[in-house]
Coordinates of C-alpha atoms in Angstrom, one line a residue:
Chain A
M2 CA 21.8 -22.0 1.6
F3 CA 20.8 -24.1 4.6
D4 CA 23.4 -22.4 6.8
Q5 CA 22.2 -19.0 5.7
L6 CA 18.6 -19.9 6.6
L7 CA 19.7 -21.2 10.0
H8 CA 21.5 -17.9 10.5
G9 CA 18.3 -16.1 9.5
F10 CA 16.4 -18.1 12.2
S11 CA 19.0 -17.0 14.7
I12 CA 18.1 -13.4 13.8
A13 CA 14.4 -14.0 13.7
L14 CA 14.3 -15.8 17.0
S15 CA 15.6 -13.0 19.1
T16 CA 13.1 -11.9 21.7
Q17 CA 12.5 -8.6 20.1
N18 CA 12.0 -10.0 16.6
I19 CA 9.6 -12.7 17.9
F20 CA 7.6 -10.0 19.5
L21 CA 7.6 -8.0 16.3
V22 CA 6.5 -11.0 14.2
F23 CA 3.7 -11.8 16.6
T24 CA 2.5 -8.2 16.8
G25 CA 2.8 -7.7 13.1
A26 CA 0.9 -10.9 12.3
F27 CA -1.9 -10.1 14.8
L28 CA -2.2 -6.5 13.7
G29 CA -2.2 -7.6 10.1
T30 CA -5.0 -10.0 10.6
V31 CA -7.1 -7.4 12.3
I32 CA -6.4 -4.8 9.7
G33 CA -7.0 -7.2 6.9
M34 CA -10.4 -8.0 8.5
L35 CA -11.6 -4.5 8.8
P36 CA -12.9 -3.1 5.5
G37 CA -11.4 0.4 5.0
I38 CA -7.9 -0.2 6.3
G39 CA -5.5 -2.2 4.3
P40 CA -1.9 -3.1 5.1
I41 CA -0.6 0.1 3.3
N42 CA -2.5 2.4 5.7
A43 CA -1.4 0.4 8.6
I44 CA 2.3 0.4 7.7
A45 CA 2.2 4.2 6.8
I46 CA 0.4 5.1 10.1
L47 CA 2.7 2.9 12.2
F48 CA 5.9 3.9 10.4
P49 CA 6.5 7.2 12.3
I50 CA 5.9 5.4 15.6
V51 CA 8.2 2.5 14.6
L52 CA 10.9 5.1 13.8
Q53 CA 10.9 6.3 17.4
F54 CA 12.1 2.9 18.6
E55 CA 15.3 2.9 16.5
L56 CA 14.8 -0.6 15.2
T57 CA 17.3 -2.1 12.9
P58 CA 16.2 -2.3 9.2
S59 CA 15.7 -6.1 9.5
S60 CA 13.5 -5.8 12.6
A61 CA 11.4 -3.0 10.9
L62 CA 11.0 -5.1 7.8
I63 CA 10.1 -8.2 9.8
F64 CA 7.3 -6.2 11.5
F65 CA 6.0 -4.6 8.3
A66 CA 6.2 -7.9 6.4
G67 CA 4.2 -9.5 9.3
I68 CA 1.5 -6.9 8.8
F69 CA 1.5 -7.4 5.1
Y70 CA 1.0 -11.2 5.0
G71 CA -1.1 -11.2 8.1
S72 CA -3.6 -9.0 6.3
Q73 CA -3.8 -11.6 3.6
Y74 CA -5.1 -14.1 6.2
G75 CA -7.5 -11.7 7.8
N76 CA -9.1 -10.3 4.7
S77 CA -11.0 -13.5 4.0
I78 CA -12.8 -13.4 7.4
S79 CA -14.9 -10.3 6.4
S80 CA -15.3 -11.7 2.9
I81 CA -16.9 -14.8 4.2
L82 CA -18.9 -13.5 7.1
L83 CA -20.0 -10.1 5.8
N84 CA -19.6 -10.4 2.0
V85 CA -17.4 -7.4 2.2
P86 CA -13.8 -8.0 1.3
G87 CA -11.3 -6.7 4.0
T88 CA -8.9 -5.8 1.3
S89 CA -9.3 -5.9 -2.5
S90 CA -7.3 -9.1 -2.8
A91 CA -10.1 -10.9 -1.0
A92 CA -12.8 -9.7 -3.3
V93 CA -12.8 -13.1 -5.1
T94 CA -13.1 -14.9 -1.8
C95 CA -16.6 -13.4 -1.4
I96 CA -17.9 -15.2 -4.5
D97 CA -17.9 -18.6 -2.8
G98 CA -17.1 -17.7 0.8
H99 CA -20.3 -15.8 1.5
P100 CA -22.7 -18.3 0.0
L101 CA -21.0 -21.0 2.1
A102 CA -21.6 -18.8 5.2
R103 CA -25.3 -18.5 4.2
Q104 CA -25.6 -22.2 4.0
G105 CA -24.4 -22.4 7.6
R106 CA -20.9 -23.5 6.6
A107 CA -19.0 -20.4 7.7
G108 CA -16.8 -22.4 9.9
P109 CA -15.5 -24.8 7.2
A110 CA -15.0 -21.8 4.9
L111 CA -12.9 -19.9 7.4
A112 CA -10.9 -23.0 8.2
M113 CA -10.3 -23.7 4.6
S114 CA -9.2 -20.1 4.1
A115 CA -6.8 -20.3 7.0
I116 CA -5.3 -23.6 5.8
A117 CA -5.0 -22.4 2.2
S118 CA -3.4 -19.1 3.4
F119 CA -0.9 -21.1 5.5
S120 CA 0.0 -23.6 2.7
G121 CA 0.3 -20.8 0.1
G122 CA 2.3 -18.7 2.5
V123 CA 4.8 -21.4 3.6
L124 CA 5.3 -22.9 0.1
S125 CA 6.0 -19.5 -1.3
I126 CA 8.6 -18.8 1.3
F127 CA 10.4 -21.9 0.0
L128 CA 10.2 -20.5 -3.5
L129 CA 11.5 -17.1 -2.2
I130 CA 14.6 -18.6 -0.7
L131 CA 15.2 -20.8 -3.7
F132 CA 14.9 -18.0 -6.3
A133 CA 16.2 -14.9 -4.6
P134 CA 19.9 -15.8 -4.2
Y135 CA 19.9 -17.0 -7.8
L136 CA 18.4 -13.7 -9.1
S137 CA 20.8 -11.6 -7.0
K138 CA 23.7 -13.1 -8.9
L139 CA 22.4 -11.4 -12.0
A140 CA 22.2 -8.1 -10.1
I141 CA 25.9 -7.8 -9.5
D142 CA 26.7 -6.1 -12.8
F143 CA 24.2 -3.3 -12.2
G144 CA 25.6 0.3 -12.5
P145 CA 23.6 3.5 -12.3
A146 CA 22.5 3.3 -15.9
E147 CA 21.2 -0.3 -15.4
Y148 CA 19.4 0.6 -12.2
F149 CA 17.8 3.6 -13.9
V150 CA 16.5 1.4 -16.8
L151 CA 15.3 -1.2 -14.2
M152 CA 13.2 1.4 -12.5
V153 CA 11.8 2.6 -15.8
C154 CA 10.9 -1.0 -16.5
A155 CA 9.2 -1.4 -13.1
F156 CA 7.1 1.7 -13.8
T157 CA 5.9 0.7 -17.2
A158 CA 5.1 -2.8 -16.0
L159 CA 3.2 -1.3 -13.1
T160 CA 1.2 1.0 -15.2
S161 CA 0.3 -1.5 -17.9
F162 CA -0.9 -4.0 -15.3
S163 CA -3.0 -1.6 -13.4
H164 CA -6.7 -1.4 -14.0
G165 CA -8.3 1.3 -16.1
S166 CA -6.7 3.9 -18.3
F167 CA -3.1 3.4 -19.1
I168 CA -2.6 7.2 -19.6
K169 CA -4.0 7.9 -16.2
A170 CA -1.7 5.3 -14.6
L171 CA 1.3 6.7 -16.3
F172 CA 0.3 10.2 -15.3
S173 CA 0.0 9.2 -11.7
A174 CA 3.5 7.8 -11.8
I175 CA 5.0 10.9 -13.3
L176 CA 3.0 13.0 -10.8
G177 CA 4.7 11.0 -8.0
L178 CA 8.1 11.6 -9.6
A179 CA 7.4 15.3 -9.8
I180 CA 6.4 15.5 -6.2
A181 CA 9.7 13.8 -5.3
T182 CA 11.6 16.7 -7.0
I183 CA 10.3 19.2 -4.5
G184 CA 12.9 20.4 -2.0
I185 CA 16.6 20.8 -1.9
D186 CA 18.4 19.1 -4.7
E187 CA 21.2 16.9 -3.2
L188 CA 23.3 16.6 -6.3
S189 CA 23.7 20.1 -7.4
F190 CA 26.5 22.2 -5.9
G191 CA 25.3 24.0 -2.7
G192 CA 21.9 22.4 -2.8
M193 CA 19.4 24.1 -5.0
R194 CA 15.9 24.6 -3.8
R195 CA 13.3 23.5 -6.4
F196 CA 9.6 24.0 -6.6
T197 CA 9.3 25.3 -3.0
F198 CA 7.4 28.4 -4.2
G199 CA 9.0 30.3 -1.4
V200 CA 7.5 28.1 1.3
E201 CA 10.2 27.5 3.9
E202 CA 8.8 24.2 5.1
L203 CA 9.0 22.6 1.6
G204 CA 12.8 23.0 1.7
D205 CA 13.3 19.5 3.0
G206 CA 10.9 18.1 0.5
I207 CA 7.6 16.4 1.2
D208 CA 7.9 13.4 3.5
F209 CA 6.5 10.4 1.7
I210 CA 4.7 9.2 4.8
V211 CA 2.7 12.5 4.8
V212 CA 1.6 11.8 1.2
V213 CA 0.9 8.1 1.8
I214 CA -1.2 8.8 4.9
G215 CA -2.9 11.6 3.2
V216 CA -3.7 9.8 0.0
F217 CA -4.6 6.5 1.5
A218 CA -5.9 7.0 5.1
I219 CA -7.5 10.4 4.7
G220 CA -8.5 9.9 1.1
E221 CA -10.1 6.6 2.2
L222 CA -12.0 8.4 5.0
F223 CA -13.4 10.9 2.4
L224 CA -14.2 8.1 0.0
Y225 CA -16.0 6.2 2.8
L226 CA -18.0 9.4 3.7
S227 CA -18.9 10.0 0.1
E228 CA -20.5 6.6 -0.2
L229 CA -22.1 6.6 3.2
S230 CA -25.8 5.8 3.4
S231 CA -27.9 5.2 6.5
D232 CA -29.3 1.8 5.4
T233 CA -26.1 -0.2 5.3
V234 CA -26.7 -2.5 8.1
Q235 CA -24.0 -5.1 8.4
K236 CA -25.1 -8.6 9.3
I237 CA -22.6 -11.2 10.4
A238 CA -23.3 -14.8 9.5
P239 CA -23.4 -17.1 12.4
L240 CA -20.3 -19.3 13.2
N241 CA -20.6 -22.9 14.1
K242 CA -18.4 -25.9 13.8
V243 CA -15.1 -24.9 12.4
M244 CA -13.7 -28.0 10.8
M245 CA -14.5 -29.6 7.5
S246 CA -14.2 -33.2 6.3
F247 CA -10.9 -34.7 5.3
K248 CA -12.3 -35.4 1.8
E249 CA -13.0 -31.7 1.2
L250 CA -9.5 -30.8 2.3
K251 CA -8.0 -33.4 -0.1
E252 CA -10.2 -32.1 -3.0
S253 CA -8.8 -28.6 -2.5
F254 CA -5.2 -29.5 -2.1
A255 CA -4.1 -29.6 -5.7
G256 CA -5.8 -26.3 -6.3
I257 CA -3.9 -24.8 -3.3
L258 CA -0.6 -25.9 -4.9
R259 CA -1.4 -24.6 -8.3
S260 CA -2.7 -21.3 -6.9
C261 CA 0.4 -20.9 -4.8
I262 CA 2.6 -21.0 -7.9
T263 CA 0.4 -18.7 -9.9
G264 CA 0.2 -16.3 -6.9
F265 CA 4.0 -16.3 -6.4
L266 CA 4.7 -15.6 -10.1
V267 CA 2.2 -12.8 -10.3
G268 CA 3.5 -11.4 -7.0
V269 CA 7.0 -11.2 -8.5
L270 CA 5.8 -9.1 -11.4
P271 CA 5.7 -5.4 -10.6
G272 CA 2.2 -4.0 -10.5
A273 CA 0.3 -7.2 -10.7
G274 CA -0.1 -8.0 -7.0
A275 CA -2.4 -10.0 -4.8
T276 CA -5.7 -8.9 -6.3
I277 CA -4.8 -10.1 -9.8
A278 CA -3.3 -13.2 -8.4
S279 CA -6.4 -14.2 -6.6
F280 CA -8.6 -13.5 -9.6
L281 CA -6.3 -15.6 -11.8
A282 CA -6.2 -18.5 -9.4
Y283 CA -9.9 -18.5 -8.9
S284 CA -10.8 -18.5 -12.6
T285 CA -8.2 -21.3 -13.3
E286 CA -9.7 -23.5 -10.6
K287 CA -13.2 -22.8 -11.8
K288 CA -12.3 -23.8 -15.3
M289 CA -10.5 -27.0 -14.1
A290 CA -13.5 -28.0 -11.9
G291 CA -15.8 -27.7 -14.9
A292 CA -19.4 -28.8 -14.3
S293 CA -18.4 -30.9 -11.3
G294 CA -17.9 -27.8 -9.1
K295 CA -20.4 -25.6 -7.4
F296 CA -18.3 -22.5 -8.0
G297 CA -20.2 -19.3 -7.4
K298 CA -22.7 -21.1 -5.2
G299 CA -20.4 -22.0 -2.3
D300 CA -17.5 -24.3 -3.2
L301 CA -14.7 -24.7 -0.7
R302 CA -12.2 -24.9 -3.5
G303 CA -13.3 -21.4 -4.5
V304 CA -12.2 -20.2 -1.1
A305 CA -9.0 -22.1 -1.1
A306 CA -7.6 -21.0 -4.5
P307 CA -7.7 -17.2 -4.0
E308 CA -6.5 -17.4 -0.4
S309 CA -3.5 -19.5 -1.3
A310 CA -2.7 -17.2 -4.2
N311 CA -3.0 -13.9 -2.4
N312 CA -0.7 -15.1 0.4
S313 CA 1.9 -16.4 -1.9
S314 CA 1.8 -13.3 -4.1
A315 CA 2.5 -11.2 -0.9
V316 CA 5.6 -13.3 -0.3
G317 CA 6.5 -13.2 -4.0
S318 CA 6.4 -9.4 -4.0
F319 CA 9.4 -9.4 -1.7
I320 CA 11.6 -10.7 -4.5
P321 CA 11.8 -7.4 -6.5
L322 CA 12.0 -5.5 -3.2
L323 CA 14.8 -7.4 -1.5
V324 CA 16.7 -8.6 -4.5
L325 CA 16.6 -5.7 -7.0
G326 CA 15.6 -2.9 -4.7
V327 CA 12.7 -2.0 -6.8
P328 CA 9.2 -2.4 -5.2
G329 CA 6.4 -3.7 -7.4
S330 CA 3.4 -2.5 -5.3
E331 CA 2.4 0.4 -3.2
T332 CA 2.8 -1.7 0.0
T333 CA 6.4 -2.8 -0.8
A334 CA 7.1 0.8 -2.0
V335 CA 6.3 2.1 1.5
M336 CA 8.5 -0.7 2.9
L337 CA 11.4 0.4 0.7
A338 CA 10.9 4.0 1.7
A339 CA 11.0 2.9 5.3
L340 CA 14.3 1.0 4.6
I341 CA 15.8 4.1 3.0
T342 CA 14.8 6.2 6.0
L343 CA 16.5 3.6 8.3
G344 CA 19.8 4.0 6.3
V345 CA 19.7 1.1 3.9
T346 CA 21.0 1.9 0.4
P347 CA 18.5 0.5 -1.9
G348 CA 19.6 -1.2 -5.1
P349 CA 20.3 -4.4 -6.8
T350 CA 23.1 -5.2 -4.4
M351 CA 20.9 -5.2 -1.3
L352 CA 20.9 -8.9 -0.9
T353 CA 24.6 -9.3 -1.2
D354 CA 25.3 -6.3 1.0
Q355 CA 22.8 -7.1 3.7
P356 CA 22.3 -10.9 3.7
D357 CA 21.1 -10.7 7.3
M358 CA 18.1 -8.7 6.3
F359 CA 17.0 -11.1 3.6
W360 CA 17.5 -14.3 5.6
G361 CA 16.1 -12.8 8.8
V362 CA 13.0 -11.7 7.1
A363 CA 12.6 -15.0 5.2
A364 CA 13.0 -17.0 8.5
S365 CA 10.6 -14.7 10.3
M366 CA 8.0 -15.4 7.6
F367 CA 8.0 -19.1 8.7
I368 CA 7.4 -18.1 12.3
G369 CA 4.8 -15.5 11.2
N370 CA 2.8 -18.0 9.3
L371 CA 2.8 -20.4 12.2
V372 CA 1.5 -17.6 14.5
L373 CA -1.1 -16.8 11.9
I374 CA -2.5 -20.3 11.5
I375 CA -2.8 -20.5 15.3
L376 CA -4.6 -17.1 15.3
N377 CA -6.9 -17.9 12.4
L378 CA -7.8 -21.5 13.1
P379 CA -8.6 -22.2 16.7
M380 CA -9.2 -18.5 17.6
V381 CA -11.2 -17.5 14.6
K382 CA -14.4 -17.2 16.6
L383 CA -12.8 -14.7 18.9
L384 CA -11.3 -12.7 16.0
A385 CA -14.7 -12.5 14.3
K386 CA -15.9 -10.4 17.3
I387 CA -13.7 -7.6 16.0
L388 CA -16.0 -7.2 13.1
L389 CA -18.7 -6.0 15.6
I390 CA -16.8 -2.7 16.2
P391 CA -19.2 -0.2 14.7
R392 CA -17.9 2.0 11.9
W393 CA -18.6 5.2 13.8
V394 CA -15.9 4.3 16.2
L395 CA -13.5 2.7 13.6
M396 CA -13.3 5.5 11.0
P397 CA -12.8 8.4 13.4
L398 CA -10.2 6.2 15.2
I399 CA -8.3 5.8 11.9
A400 CA -8.5 9.6 11.5
I401 CA -7.0 10.2 14.9
L402 CA -4.3 7.5 14.3
S403 CA -3.3 9.2 11.0
I404 CA -3.0 12.6 12.5
V405 CA -1.0 11.3 15.4
G406 CA 1.3 9.5 13.1
V407 CA 1.9 12.5 10.8
Y408 CA 2.5 14.8 13.7
V409 CA 4.9 12.5 15.5
L410 CA 7.0 12.3 12.4
N411 CA 8.4 15.9 12.5
G412 CA 6.3 17.5 15.1
S413 CA 5.1 20.0 12.5
E414 CA 1.7 21.4 11.9
F415 CA 2.6 22.1 8.3
D416 CA 2.8 18.3 7.7
L417 CA -0.8 18.0 8.9
L418 CA -2.0 20.6 6.4
L419 CA 0.0 18.8 3.6
M420 CA -1.6 15.5 4.7
L421 CA -5.0 17.1 4.4
I422 CA -4.3 18.5 0.9
F423 CA -3.0 15.0 -0.2
G424 CA -6.2 13.5 1.3
V425 CA -8.3 15.7 -1.1
I426 CA -6.0 14.8 -4.0
G427 CA -6.2 11.1 -3.1
F428 CA -10.0 11.3 -2.9
I429 CA -10.3 13.1 -6.3
M430 CA -7.9 10.6 -7.9
R431 CA -9.9 7.6 -6.7
K432 CA -13.1 9.2 -7.9
T433 CA -11.8 9.9 -11.3
G434 CA -10.0 6.6 -11.8
F435 CA -6.4 7.6 -11.4
P436 CA -4.6 4.6 -9.7
L437 CA -2.7 5.5 -6.6
A438 CA -0.1 2.8 -6.7
P439 CA 2.0 4.4 -9.5
L440 CA 1.9 7.7 -7.5
I441 CA 3.4 6.1 -4.4
L442 CA 5.9 4.2 -6.4
G443 CA 6.9 7.4 -8.3
L444 CA 7.2 9.3 -5.0
V445 CA 9.4 6.6 -3.4
L446 CA 11.6 5.9 -6.4
G447 CA 11.7 9.6 -7.5
G448 CA 14.9 10.5 -5.7
L449 CA 16.6 7.2 -6.8
I450 CA 15.6 7.6 -10.4
E451 CA 16.8 11.1 -10.6
V452 CA 20.1 10.4 -8.8
N453 CA 20.9 7.3 -11.0
F454 CA 19.8 9.1 -14.2
R455 CA 22.0 12.1 -13.5
R456 CA 24.9 10.0 -12.1
A457 CA 24.9 7.8 -15.2
L458 CA 24.9 10.9 -17.4
T459 CA 27.8 12.3 -15.4
Y460 CA 29.9 9.2 -15.8
S461 CA 29.2 9.3 -19.6
Y462 CA 29.7 13.1 -19.9
G463 CA 26.1 13.6 -20.9
D464 CA 26.1 10.9 -23.5
F465 CA 22.7 9.2 -23.6
S466 CA 24.0 6.1 -25.2
T467 CA 25.1 5.0 -21.8
F468 CA 21.6 3.7 -21.1
F469 CA 21.8 1.4 -24.1
E470 CA 25.3 0.0 -23.7
S471 CA 25.2 -3.1 -21.5
P472 CA 23.3 -6.2 -22.5
I473 CA 21.3 -6.0 -19.2
S474 CA 20.1 -2.5 -20.1
I475 CA 19.1 -3.6 -23.6
G476 CA 17.2 -6.6 -22.2
L477 CA 15.4 -4.4 -19.7
W478 CA 14.5 -1.9 -22.5
I479 CA 13.0 -4.7 -24.5
I480 CA 10.9 -5.8 -21.5
T481 CA 9.9 -2.1 -21.0
L482 CA 8.8 -1.8 -24.6
L483 CA 6.9 -5.1 -24.4
S484 CA 5.0 -4.0 -21.3
L485 CA 4.1 -0.8 -23.0
V486 CA 2.8 -2.6 -26.1
A487 CA 1.2 -5.5 -24.4
P488 CA -1.9 -3.6 -23.1
L489 CA -2.5 -2.1 -26.5
F490 CA -2.2 -5.5 -28.1
F491 CA -4.7 -7.0 -25.7
K492 CA -7.1 -4.1 -26.3
V493 CA -7.0 -4.7 -30.1
L494 CA -7.5 -8.4 -29.5
K495 CA -10.5 -7.8 -27.3
K496 CA -12.0 -5.4 -29.8
G497 CA -11.5 -7.8 -32.7
R498 CA -13.2 -10.5 -30.6
T499 CA -16.3 -8.4 -29.7
Q500 CA -16.7 -7.2 -33.3
G501 CA -16.0 -10.5 -35.0
Chain B
M16 CA -12.7 14.6 -17.2
L17 CA -11.7 17.0 -19.8
I18 CA -11.7 19.9 -17.4
L19 CA -9.6 18.0 -14.9
S20 CA -6.9 17.1 -17.4
L21 CA -6.9 20.7 -18.4
V22 CA -6.3 21.7 -14.8
Y23 CA -3.4 19.2 -14.6
C24 CA -2.1 20.5 -17.9
V25 CA -2.0 24.1 -16.6
S26 CA -0.4 23.0 -13.4
A27 CA 2.3 21.1 -15.3
L28 CA 2.9 24.3 -17.4
S29 CA 3.1 26.5 -14.3
L30 CA 5.8 24.1 -13.0
D31 CA 7.5 24.6 -16.3
A32 CA 7.7 28.4 -15.7
D33 CA 9.4 27.9 -12.4
F34 CA 12.4 26.1 -14.0
N35 CA 14.5 29.0 -15.0
P36 CA 16.2 29.8 -11.7
V37 CA 16.9 26.1 -11.2
N38 CA 20.4 24.8 -11.6
E39 CA 19.7 21.2 -12.4
K40 CA 16.5 21.5 -14.4
F41 CA 16.8 19.0 -17.2
Y42 CA 15.2 16.0 -15.3
P43 CA 12.1 18.0 -14.0
F44 CA 11.8 19.4 -17.5
V45 CA 11.5 15.9 -19.0
L46 CA 8.9 15.1 -16.4
S47 CA 6.8 18.1 -17.2
V48 CA 6.9 17.5 -20.9
L49 CA 5.7 13.9 -20.3
M50 CA 2.9 15.3 -18.0
I51 CA 1.8 17.7 -20.7
L52 CA 1.8 15.0 -23.4
L53 CA -0.2 12.7 -21.2
S54 CA -2.7 15.4 -20.3
V55 CA -3.2 16.1 -24.0
G56 CA -3.4 12.4 -24.6
L57 CA -6.2 12.1 -22.0
M58 CA -8.1 14.9 -23.8
I59 CA -7.8 13.2 -27.1
W60 CA -8.8 9.8 -25.7
P61 CA -10.9 10.5 -22.7
S62 CA -11.6 7.3 -20.6
A63 CA -15.0 5.9 -20.7
Q64 CA -15.2 5.4 -17.0
A65 CA -18.1 7.4 -15.4
T66 CA -17.4 9.4 -12.3
T67 CA -20.0 9.5 -9.6
W68 CA -19.7 12.4 -7.3
P69 CA -21.1 12.2 -3.8
N70 CA -24.6 13.5 -3.1
W71 CA -25.1 16.8 -1.3
K72 CA -25.5 15.3 2.2
N73 CA -22.3 13.3 1.9
F74 CA -20.5 16.2 0.3
Q75 CA -21.4 18.2 3.4
R76 CA -20.0 15.4 5.6
I77 CA -16.7 15.5 3.7
A78 CA -16.6 19.3 4.0
I79 CA -17.2 19.1 7.8
T80 CA -14.4 16.5 8.2
F81 CA -12.1 18.5 6.1
I82 CA -12.7 21.7 8.1
A83 CA -12.4 19.8 11.4
I84 CA -9.0 18.4 10.5
L85 CA -7.9 21.8 9.2
L86 CA -8.9 23.5 12.5
Y87 CA -7.2 20.7 14.4
S88 CA -3.9 21.3 12.6
L89 CA -4.2 25.0 13.3
V90 CA -5.0 24.9 17.0
L91 CA -3.1 21.7 18.0
Q92 CA 0.0 23.5 19.4
K93 CA -1.9 26.0 21.4
V94 CA -4.8 24.0 22.8
G95 CA -3.0 20.7 23.1
F96 CA -3.6 17.2 22.0
I97 CA -6.3 16.0 24.4
I98 CA -8.8 18.8 23.7
S99 CA -8.3 19.3 20.0
A100 CA -8.1 15.5 19.2
G101 CA -11.1 14.9 21.5
L102 CA -13.2 17.5 19.5
L103 CA -12.0 16.1 16.2
M104 CA -12.9 12.6 17.3
A105 CA -16.3 13.8 18.5
I106 CA -17.0 15.6 15.2
C107 CA -15.9 12.6 13.1
M108 CA -18.1 10.3 15.1
W109 CA -21.0 12.7 14.7
V110 CA -20.4 12.7 10.9
F111 CA -20.5 8.9 10.9
E112 CA -23.9 9.0 12.6
A113 CA -22.8 7.7 16.0
D114 CA -25.4 7.4 18.7
L115 CA -25.3 10.8 20.4
K116 CA -25.0 9.5 23.9
W117 CA -21.9 7.5 23.0
I118 CA -19.9 10.4 21.4
A119 CA -18.6 12.1 24.5
P120 CA -17.5 9.1 26.6
T121 CA -16.0 7.2 23.6
S122 CA -14.0 10.1 22.3
L123 CA -12.8 11.0 25.8
I124 CA -11.7 7.4 26.5
I125 CA -9.9 7.0 23.2
V126 CA -8.1 10.3 23.2
V127 CA -7.0 10.1 26.8
S128 CA -5.8 6.5 26.3
F129 CA -3.9 7.6 23.1
Y130 CA -2.3 10.4 25.1
V131 CA -1.2 8.0 27.9
V132 CA 0.1 5.4 25.5
F133 CA 1.9 7.6 23.0
D134 CA 3.1 10.5 25.2
R135 CA 3.6 8.9 28.5
M136 CA 4.4 5.3 27.7
L137 CA 6.1 5.5 24.3
G138 CA 7.7 8.9 24.9
L139 CA 6.5 10.5 21.7
N140 CA 5.8 14.2 22.3
L141 CA 2.3 15.2 21.8
P142 CA 1.6 18.8 22.7
A143 CA 0.0 19.2 26.1
G144 CA -1.2 22.8 25.4
I145 CA -3.4 24.4 28.0
L146 CA -3.6 21.2 29.9
G147 CA 0.1 21.3 30.4
F148 CA -0.2 21.1 34.2
L149 CA -1.3 17.4 34.1

């Protein structure tokens, strides 16, 4: 394993990849800081531009991964200074981070967040390189039937973990799958056109980037506008001395370790992701501190726990992506789609087929975290200035970036119109509580699901029992059923508690 | 909520009608059945979550932005990137209540620098339009 990691470093340390890690980490921090743009918007908008450079899949993934975990560093800066989380996974950081800033301790809070992010990030990379090769051994026996069941399993897990209505989440997922069926069918003889309604441009299907930018960036723009009011004046807490005492650091350290493991495990689960990880870590630490803590009123441990957890869950979410070829969140789903576009065959054999990619990305994460701690600790005062960019520059800028990205993709005006339509759909879905992550996952996995479903049925001459034959499939079906029943079970339990 | 799920239900049904000429139609058919079932499920158990729609002023803002992007998509090829994106940027900034005196210079600087970076430096083709002589 050590040899492979060294080999990974030899990939990650090429001039191009160092540049990509650095840019990705920096961009990620900035994007994480700014409320309104998350890593998914950034990756979607930058994707068409990255395509133009003909990067290798490893390099593209190194860059996107940098944006992803970089944003988990940056998101706490706005949580602490503005009381507005940069991304949803830093919402918990506000609870203790902002009171600290009000008490004039913004500096220590930011430092603690950077240190916790770094520790969580680096420790979880070790977990990643320990677990991933082991898991990939299991994946060797996967055929089309198993891969299909695995994807079904990922969907049900994602929908049952997502907030709000289970039916809505499932509906989003299937809507995504349905959008993916638009266009020429690759499997049927001669290529059948489906659902194009006579529109010539729909023949090639709808590019997932158009949907992602529409639903996220444009939808976000509309959402922002719908909640705009003139009196939201943002006030940035003053920054002073950055360091904290050694005693405070020691106090938080055990919490950072625990939260890192929690975060990693939650990150591996499809659908759970960084937001749930940070909530879980925070509530655990709060309980463990008991009356001795000042949780909620400005406790450094309350900053350390969620920041460690959301970073390690970002790393953890690469396990399903890189080992099984099934993304567990919308951000990793977009990364998978990017890999598919760059010619990687996704699936459970990705790690064994492309070991360079896995080890290169894992090694680059060490470098990225090193870059990020330097960016976020000594240079945090400089970074905080970015928060001064007024929203009337920022939001239009995002709009322009999105339309440039979509246009560059195919040079087609039709894509721009589609993006606009999906912007409206995304806006309505958010307003009515339909989660977007299942939609994106459905869209990205749609083609794969259909191909594997039909391929498996072709091998078995239309016999459906092929999906229940191998022990792997049966195990996965059991997990699928459990994840479907679990939310109902918890609901009943909750009801019983409130009534009793 | 009920109305929305009905709309979805109808759209799923209209997908259904389009199946017949399709060669490989089993998989989409399964999807559409699932969609219909879920829509009906949503009608039977509507979620408790309340939806707050934007007020009139913000609705107008969304409409203006929507129309601006729509117009942008339609005129981009003919008019070119700098002018159409510049106008779009200006409209968006106005919608976001930017200080009036900042709108023109900011949008000009941003759009021109975008054009230089993407078209000239990165070699991505953005339409030059009527400013093609530059």
